[in-house]
Every structure is written in C-alpha cells, then in structure tokens.
Short mmCIF file of C-alpha atoms (C1' of nucleotides) in Angstrom, two decimals:
data_model
loop_
_atom_site.label_atom_id
_atom_site.label_comp_id
_atom_site.label_asym_id
_atom_site.label_seq_id
_atom_site.Cartn_x
_atom_site.Cartn_y
_atom_site.Cartn_z
CA MET A 239 -27.42 71.77 31.76
CA ASP A 240 -30.99 72.52 30.42
CA TYR A 241 -32.71 68.66 28.69
CA GLN A 242 -35.86 70.65 28.08
CA ASN A 243 -35.39 70.04 24.73
CA TYR A 244 -32.96 67.25 24.68
CA VAL A 245 -36.12 65.02 26.73
CA GLN A 246 -38.33 66.81 23.45
CA MET A 247 -36.26 64.70 20.79
CA LEU A 248 -35.71 61.42 22.79
CA LYS A 249 -39.97 61.64 23.48
CA ALA A 250 -39.85 61.88 19.31
CA MET A 251 -37.38 59.22 19.05
CA ALA A 252 -39.40 57.42 21.71
CA ASP A 253 -41.86 54.74 19.30
CA PRO A 254 -40.91 52.21 16.71
CA ASN A 255 -43.06 54.14 13.77
CA ARG A 256 -41.22 57.49 14.03
CA LEU A 257 -37.62 55.79 15.17
CA LYS A 258 -38.57 54.47 11.05
CA ILE A 259 -39.66 57.84 9.90
CA ILE A 260 -36.11 58.95 10.78
CA ASP A 261 -34.66 55.56 9.23
CA LEU A 262 -35.56 56.47 6.12
CA LEU A 263 -35.08 60.18 6.31
CA SER A 264 -31.20 59.78 7.48
CA CYS A 265 -30.62 59.39 3.98
CA GLY A 266 -32.49 62.06 2.24
CA SER A 267 -35.65 64.22 1.46
CA LEU A 268 -38.99 61.98 0.90
CA CYS A 269 -43.35 63.22 0.69
CA ALA A 270 -45.41 61.82 2.66
CA CYS A 271 -46.97 59.97 0.97
CA ASP A 272 -43.01 57.80 -0.57
CA ILE A 273 -43.05 57.47 3.63
CA LEU A 274 -47.42 56.31 4.61
CA GLN A 275 -46.07 53.53 1.93
CA HIS A 276 -43.64 51.90 4.31
CA PHE A 277 -46.82 52.10 6.89
CA ASP A 278 -50.05 50.33 7.91
CA PHE A 279 -52.06 53.30 9.58
CA SER A 280 -53.23 55.61 8.51
CA GLN A 281 -52.58 58.79 6.13
CA PRO A 282 -53.71 60.88 9.26
CA THR A 283 -52.09 59.11 12.10
CA LEU A 284 -48.19 60.25 9.49
CA SER A 285 -49.20 63.24 9.92
CA HIS A 286 -50.11 63.50 13.57
CA HIS A 287 -45.61 61.54 13.42
CA MET A 288 -44.79 64.74 11.12
CA LYS A 289 -45.95 67.27 13.39
CA VAL A 290 -44.67 65.59 16.63
CA LEU A 291 -41.42 64.90 14.56
CA GLN A 292 -40.88 68.87 13.11
CA ASN A 293 -41.76 70.16 16.67
CA ALA A 294 -39.07 68.41 18.35
CA GLY A 295 -36.65 69.89 15.19
CA ILE A 296 -36.18 66.68 14.09
CA VAL A 297 -37.86 67.43 10.92
CA PHE A 298 -38.93 69.83 8.75
CA ALA A 299 -40.93 70.63 6.07
CA VAL A 300 -40.44 71.71 2.60
CA LYS A 301 -43.72 72.59 0.53
CA ASP A 302 -43.79 71.76 -3.31
CA GLY A 303 -46.84 72.05 -5.03
CA LYS A 304 -49.74 69.71 -3.61
CA TRP A 305 -46.17 67.37 -2.33
CA GLN A 306 -44.33 68.24 0.98
CA HIS A 307 -41.02 66.70 1.39
CA TYR A 308 -39.42 65.89 4.85
CA SER A 309 -35.78 66.28 5.55
CA LEU A 310 -33.73 65.67 9.29
CA GLN A 311 -32.55 68.76 10.85
CA LYS A 312 -28.92 68.90 10.42
CA ARG A 313 -28.45 70.74 13.61
CA PHE A 314 -31.02 67.74 15.35
CA VAL A 315 -28.40 65.21 13.93
CA GLN A 316 -25.30 67.48 15.83
CA GLU A 317 -26.79 68.26 18.64
CA PHE A 318 -28.43 65.41 19.03
CA LYS A 319 -24.95 63.18 19.17
CA GLN A 320 -24.39 66.13 22.04
CA ASN A 321 -26.21 65.92 24.09
CA THR A 322 -25.93 61.98 24.59
CA ASP A 323 -22.08 62.55 24.90
CA GLN A 324 -22.89 64.62 27.65
CA LEU A 325 -25.42 63.12 29.65
CA LEU A 326 -23.38 59.39 29.52
CA ALA A 327 -19.76 60.92 30.05
CA ALA A 328 -18.73 61.99 33.87
CA ASP A 329 -17.41 65.04 33.05
CA GLU A 330 -17.84 68.36 34.82
CA HIS A 331 -21.23 69.50 32.95
CA CYS A 332 -22.91 66.05 35.30
CA LEU A 333 -25.74 66.48 37.61
CA CYS A 334 -23.85 64.12 40.84
CA GLN A 335 -23.21 64.54 43.85
CA ARG A 336 -22.25 62.96 46.77
CA SER A 337 -24.03 62.84 49.08
CA ASP A 338 -23.91 63.44 53.08
CA ARG A 339 -23.48 59.81 53.80
CA GLU A 340 -21.89 58.78 51.19
CA LYS A 341 -19.08 61.80 52.38
CA ASP A 342 -19.46 61.09 55.57
CA VAL A 343 -17.50 57.88 54.81
CA ALA A 344 -15.55 59.02 52.74
CA ASN A 345 -14.15 61.28 55.55
CA MET B 72 -31.55 46.69 12.03
CA ASP B 73 -33.07 45.98 15.29
CA TYR B 74 -33.81 48.17 16.97
CA GLN B 75 -35.83 47.27 19.60
CA ASN B 76 -33.79 47.73 22.31
CA TYR B 77 -32.61 50.97 21.20
CA VAL B 78 -36.49 51.92 21.61
CA GLN B 79 -37.00 50.75 24.78
CA MET B 80 -33.81 52.57 25.64
CA LEU B 81 -34.85 55.52 24.03
CA LYS B 82 -38.48 55.63 26.23
CA ALA B 83 -36.58 54.66 29.16
CA MET B 84 -35.24 57.60 28.38
CA ALA B 85 -37.58 60.69 27.91
CA ASP B 86 -38.30 61.56 31.29
CA PRO B 87 -37.24 64.41 32.09
CA ASN B 88 -36.99 62.19 35.91
CA ARG B 89 -35.56 58.97 33.94
CA LEU B 90 -32.96 61.36 31.87
CA LYS B 91 -31.51 63.35 35.31
CA ILE B 92 -31.12 59.98 37.40
CA ILE B 93 -28.70 58.91 34.34
CA ASP B 94 -27.52 62.02 34.65
CA LEU B 95 -26.57 61.26 38.16
CA LEU B 96 -25.08 58.45 37.49
CA SER B 97 -23.08 58.64 35.73
CA CYS B 98 -19.71 59.39 37.02
CA GLY B 99 -20.77 56.69 39.20
CA SER B 100 -23.14 54.35 41.57
CA LEU B 101 -25.75 55.81 44.02
CA CYS B 102 -27.97 54.34 46.31
CA ALA B 103 -32.00 54.52 45.75
CA CYS B 104 -32.26 57.18 48.61
CA ASP B 105 -29.30 59.38 47.88
CA ILE B 106 -31.64 59.70 44.29
CA LEU B 107 -34.98 60.49 45.71
CA GLN B 108 -33.21 63.38 47.12
CA HIS B 109 -33.01 64.93 43.85
CA PHE B 110 -36.54 65.12 43.29
CA ASP B 111 -39.81 65.93 45.21
CA PHE B 112 -41.82 62.40 43.72
CA SER B 113 -42.82 59.89 46.17
CA GLN B 114 -40.50 57.12 46.90
CA PRO B 115 -41.63 54.35 45.36
CA THR B 116 -42.27 56.83 42.14
CA LEU B 117 -38.15 56.49 42.87
CA SER B 118 -38.40 52.48 42.86
CA HIS B 119 -41.25 52.51 39.65
CA HIS B 120 -38.37 54.59 37.79
CA MET B 121 -35.21 52.73 38.54
CA LYS B 122 -37.63 49.24 37.76
CA VAL B 123 -38.06 51.20 34.36
CA LEU B 124 -34.19 51.88 33.29
CA GLN B 125 -33.48 48.26 34.68
CA ASN B 126 -35.90 46.93 32.48
CA ALA B 127 -34.24 48.88 29.70
CA GLY B 128 -31.25 47.61 30.73
CA ILE B 129 -29.78 50.89 30.97
CA VAL B 130 -28.66 50.34 35.02
CA PHE B 131 -28.80 47.61 37.22
CA ALA B 132 -28.54 47.34 40.14
CA VAL B 133 -26.58 45.47 43.65
CA LYS B 134 -27.74 44.89 47.40
CA ASP B 135 -25.69 45.88 50.20
CA GLY B 136 -27.42 45.30 52.79
CA LYS B 137 -30.45 47.92 53.55
CA TRP B 138 -29.10 49.70 49.99
CA GLN B 139 -30.11 49.65 46.56
CA HIS B 140 -26.86 50.73 44.99
CA TYR B 141 -28.03 51.64 40.54
CA SER B 142 -24.99 52.19 38.47
CA LEU B 143 -25.41 52.74 34.63
CA GLN B 144 -24.68 49.02 32.95
CA LYS B 145 -21.35 50.13 30.73
CA ARG B 146 -23.41 47.52 27.18
CA PHE B 147 -25.71 50.35 27.60
CA VAL B 148 -24.02 53.18 27.58
CA GLN B 149 -21.65 51.31 24.33
CA GLU B 150 -25.19 50.31 22.24
CA PHE B 151 -26.77 53.92 22.54
CA LYS B 152 -24.56 55.59 20.94
CA GLN B 153 -23.36 52.83 18.72
CA ASN B 154 -27.18 52.85 17.70
CA THR B 155 -27.63 56.15 16.91
CA ASP B 156 -24.96 56.60 14.99
CA GLN B 157 -25.94 54.39 13.00
CA LEU B 158 -30.06 55.90 12.64
CA LEU B 159 -28.58 58.61 12.49
CA ALA B 160 -25.78 58.21 9.29
CA ALA B 161 -27.10 57.93 6.01
CA ASP B 162 -24.74 54.45 5.07
CA GLU B 163 -25.24 50.68 4.10
CA HIS B 164 -27.75 49.85 6.38
CA CYS B 165 -30.42 52.56 6.10
CA LEU B 166 -34.52 52.35 5.60
CA CYS B 167 -34.29 53.92 2.69
CA GLN B 168 -35.10 53.04 -0.94
CA ARG B 169 -36.99 55.14 -3.17
CA SER B 170 -40.13 55.28 -3.53
CA ASP B 171 -41.43 53.98 -7.47
CA ARG B 172 -42.26 57.38 -8.24
CA GLU B 173 -38.76 58.99 -7.64
CA LYS B 174 -37.80 56.26 -9.01
CA ASP B 175 -39.41 57.18 -12.04
CA VAL B 176 -38.11 61.10 -12.41
CA ALA B 177 -34.88 59.22 -11.54
CA ASN B 178 -35.43 57.76 -15.26
"C1'" DA C 87 -38.87 41.57 70.67
"C1'" DC C 88 -38.89 45.75 69.76
"C1'" DT C 89 -38.39 49.67 65.98
"C1'" DA C 90 -35.92 52.23 61.76
"C1'" DT C 91 -34.83 52.17 58.09
"C1'" DA C 92 -34.37 50.67 53.01
"C1'" DC C 93 -36.57 49.77 49.65
"C1'" DA C 94 -40.05 47.11 46.74
"C1'" DT C 95 -44.74 45.48 45.18
"C1'" DA C 96 -50.39 46.53 45.10
"C1'" DG C 97 -54.25 48.70 42.64
"C1'" DA C 98 -55.85 53.19 42.41
"C1'" DT C 99 -55.83 57.39 39.44
"C1'" DT C 100 -54.74 60.80 35.77
"C1'" DA C 101 -53.08 61.91 32.14
"C1'" DT C 102 -50.41 61.03 28.18
"C1'" DC C 103 -50.76 59.48 23.55
"C1'" DG C 104 -50.76 56.69 19.41
"C1'" DT C 105 -54.66 55.57 16.68
"C1'" DC C 106 -58.49 55.83 14.18
"C1'" DT C 107 -63.10 58.24 10.94
"C1'" DA C 108 -64.56 61.76 9.18
"C1'" DT C 109 -63.68 66.18 7.25
"C1'" DG C 110 -61.51 70.59 6.10
"C1'" DT C 111 -58.76 72.59 2.42
"C1'" DA C 112 -54.81 73.34 -0.90
"C1'" DA C 113 -52.67 71.52 -5.41
"C1'" DT C 114 -53.71 69.53 -10.45
"C1'" DG C 115 -55.80 68.59 -14.06
"C1'" DG C 116 -59.37 67.71 -17.49
"C1'" DC D 112 -65.68 73.93 -12.99
"C1'" DC D 113 -65.27 69.18 -10.94
"C1'" DA D 114 -62.87 65.60 -10.09
"C1'" DT D 115 -58.42 64.07 -7.51
"C1'" DT D 116 -54.62 64.04 -5.48
"C1'" DA D 117 -51.98 64.84 -1.22
"C1'" DC D 118 -51.95 66.62 2.97
"C1'" DA D 119 -53.73 68.23 7.68
"C1'" DT D 120 -57.02 69.39 11.34
"C1'" DA D 121 -61.06 68.01 13.84
"C1'" DG D 122 -62.75 64.89 17.43
"C1'" DA D 123 -63.26 60.68 19.81
"C1'" DC D 124 -62.27 55.79 22.12
"C1'" DG D 125 -59.18 52.33 23.79
"C1'" DA D 126 -53.60 51.91 25.51
"C1'" DT D 127 -50.20 52.75 28.14
"C1'" DA D 128 -47.59 56.65 31.67
"C1'" DA D 129 -46.73 58.51 35.63
"C1'" DT D 130 -47.70 58.81 40.11
"C1'" DC D 131 -50.22 59.24 44.96
"C1'" DT D 132 -52.24 56.17 49.23
"C1'" DA D 133 -51.65 52.28 51.45
"C1'" DT D 134 -48.69 47.82 52.97
"C1'" DG D 135 -45.84 44.14 52.88
"C1'" DT D 136 -39.82 42.31 53.56
"C1'" DA D 137 -36.12 42.78 55.17
"C1'" DT D 138 -31.91 44.55 56.55
"C1'" DA D 139 -29.59 46.85 61.25
"C1'" DG D 140 -29.54 48.75 65.81
"C1'" DT D 141 -30.55 48.50 70.39
#
DNA sequence: ACTATACATAGATTATCGTCTATGTAATGG
DNA sequence: CCATTACATAGACGATAATCTATGTATAGT
C-alpha cells in the first residue's frame, strides 16, 4: 500500500485551524472571507492554509469574480476513510510480519 | 465537538515512519527491536516515535523482562474512525454557519 | 561480577511549520 | 481612472519536530 498521499492528507489535517476549516466546509462551500471570520489569524495565513489543503487534495477552489469558493473534495472524503480502514485493519495488506525471534518461539 | 485529542492523533499519524509503525502493529503486538528492523533510523529515534504514539493514545506498552511490547489501543481505532466520520459528515455537529453576506443573498 | 542486550534519556542540530508584515494582482464600483 | 475589496505571494522569524551521538538503566546469561 502506498501511504504517500495518505500521509499528505494527515499532515494537512494535523493542525487545529485547518481541521476547523475542514469542519466548516463539511456542509458546503464557503469563500475565503467567510472562513476568515471564524479565525483570529491574518488573511495571508488563511491563504497559506488553503493552499496546504488544496495540495493535499482535500479542498478545491473555484474562482467567481472576486471570490474564491472552497469546497471539500469528495474524493478526499472517500479515500481518507478507505485508507484509514485499510491502515487499522489486520488484513492481508498489513505490513506486519513476525520476527525471526518470535517465529522461533512459535515453532 | 472537541478536536483536541483528534488533532493529537492526526499529528502523531502524520509522519510516514510512525504510520508504518501503526501499520506494523495493526495485526498484533511487537517489541521495539522487531519494529526497528523495518527502519533505517537509530534506536533512540524509534524510542522517540513510540513515545509520541503513546502520548497520542495510539499505542500502549507492556514491559516483559528486557522487552517492551507495543500494541495499538483499541480505543484509538474506535475513536479515530468515529471522529473522522463526525468531521466529514455534514450533520448537526458541523461548525459551519452561513455568513451574513450569504444569509442576505438567501433572503 | 562481568558482559551483552533492550530500551530510555539528555542535549544538540537541522529541517519544517505556522504566523506575521509588506506588497502584488485581479476584479468591482463609482 | 481611481479606490476598494478579495485574495495571493515573498520573505522573515520563532516554535516545533525529527534525527543524531553519547550516555544511563535494567534485565538476562555466563
């Protein structure tokens, strides 16, 4: 399994402000100025966070005149849950393999 | 919703090496020396990563003689999936609220 | 007792990250 | 055309994180 994209998603989510942004977007589209109202940091900081979220494939942006409308990528919602299930399940994709020592003990 | 613990989990998972450790532990218990065999970094670095995972409530450790046996916390598996579902669902817990501008447009 | 093994801790270093100010750009309106 | 609004970019800075070497501690075997 290739966790490269999953790690990028996790990194993007592992910030309380960005997590709040995802929460805000989870029920619909918002423009940057609307999102900014929920935070204390500056506008360039929001711009930075939105870029991180876009690069991780979490959010996509549509320009409408002066406004940038942000939404969650549906593919992200699917893939993140899928990758999480795959990671935490002890299935055939699991990386784990018993050590030589433990194999000896088992024999 | 309180995302404090969820953010801590995400931060701990947002590292490719720690994600691989979680994957290794997802189908059973392993001791540190077994985990270390799968990586190129040093033993103190592994010790550091295991501490991060423990502090996030992802992993617990049991000492057995010389060995430290690590396992995934079952509570983590449950809570992480639950928090993820809650974050990404557009339900009543959602933070989002329409801006004044959008409310005006809607009126 | 001595040695080896398994792991933790301390401290330093380098890289990455979150945030800021300053400034640029593009669209809108008078 | 000029001002305003919405947003992006550049560069700097302080904090945090990932890694290392050196060393400490505890357990097991001889």
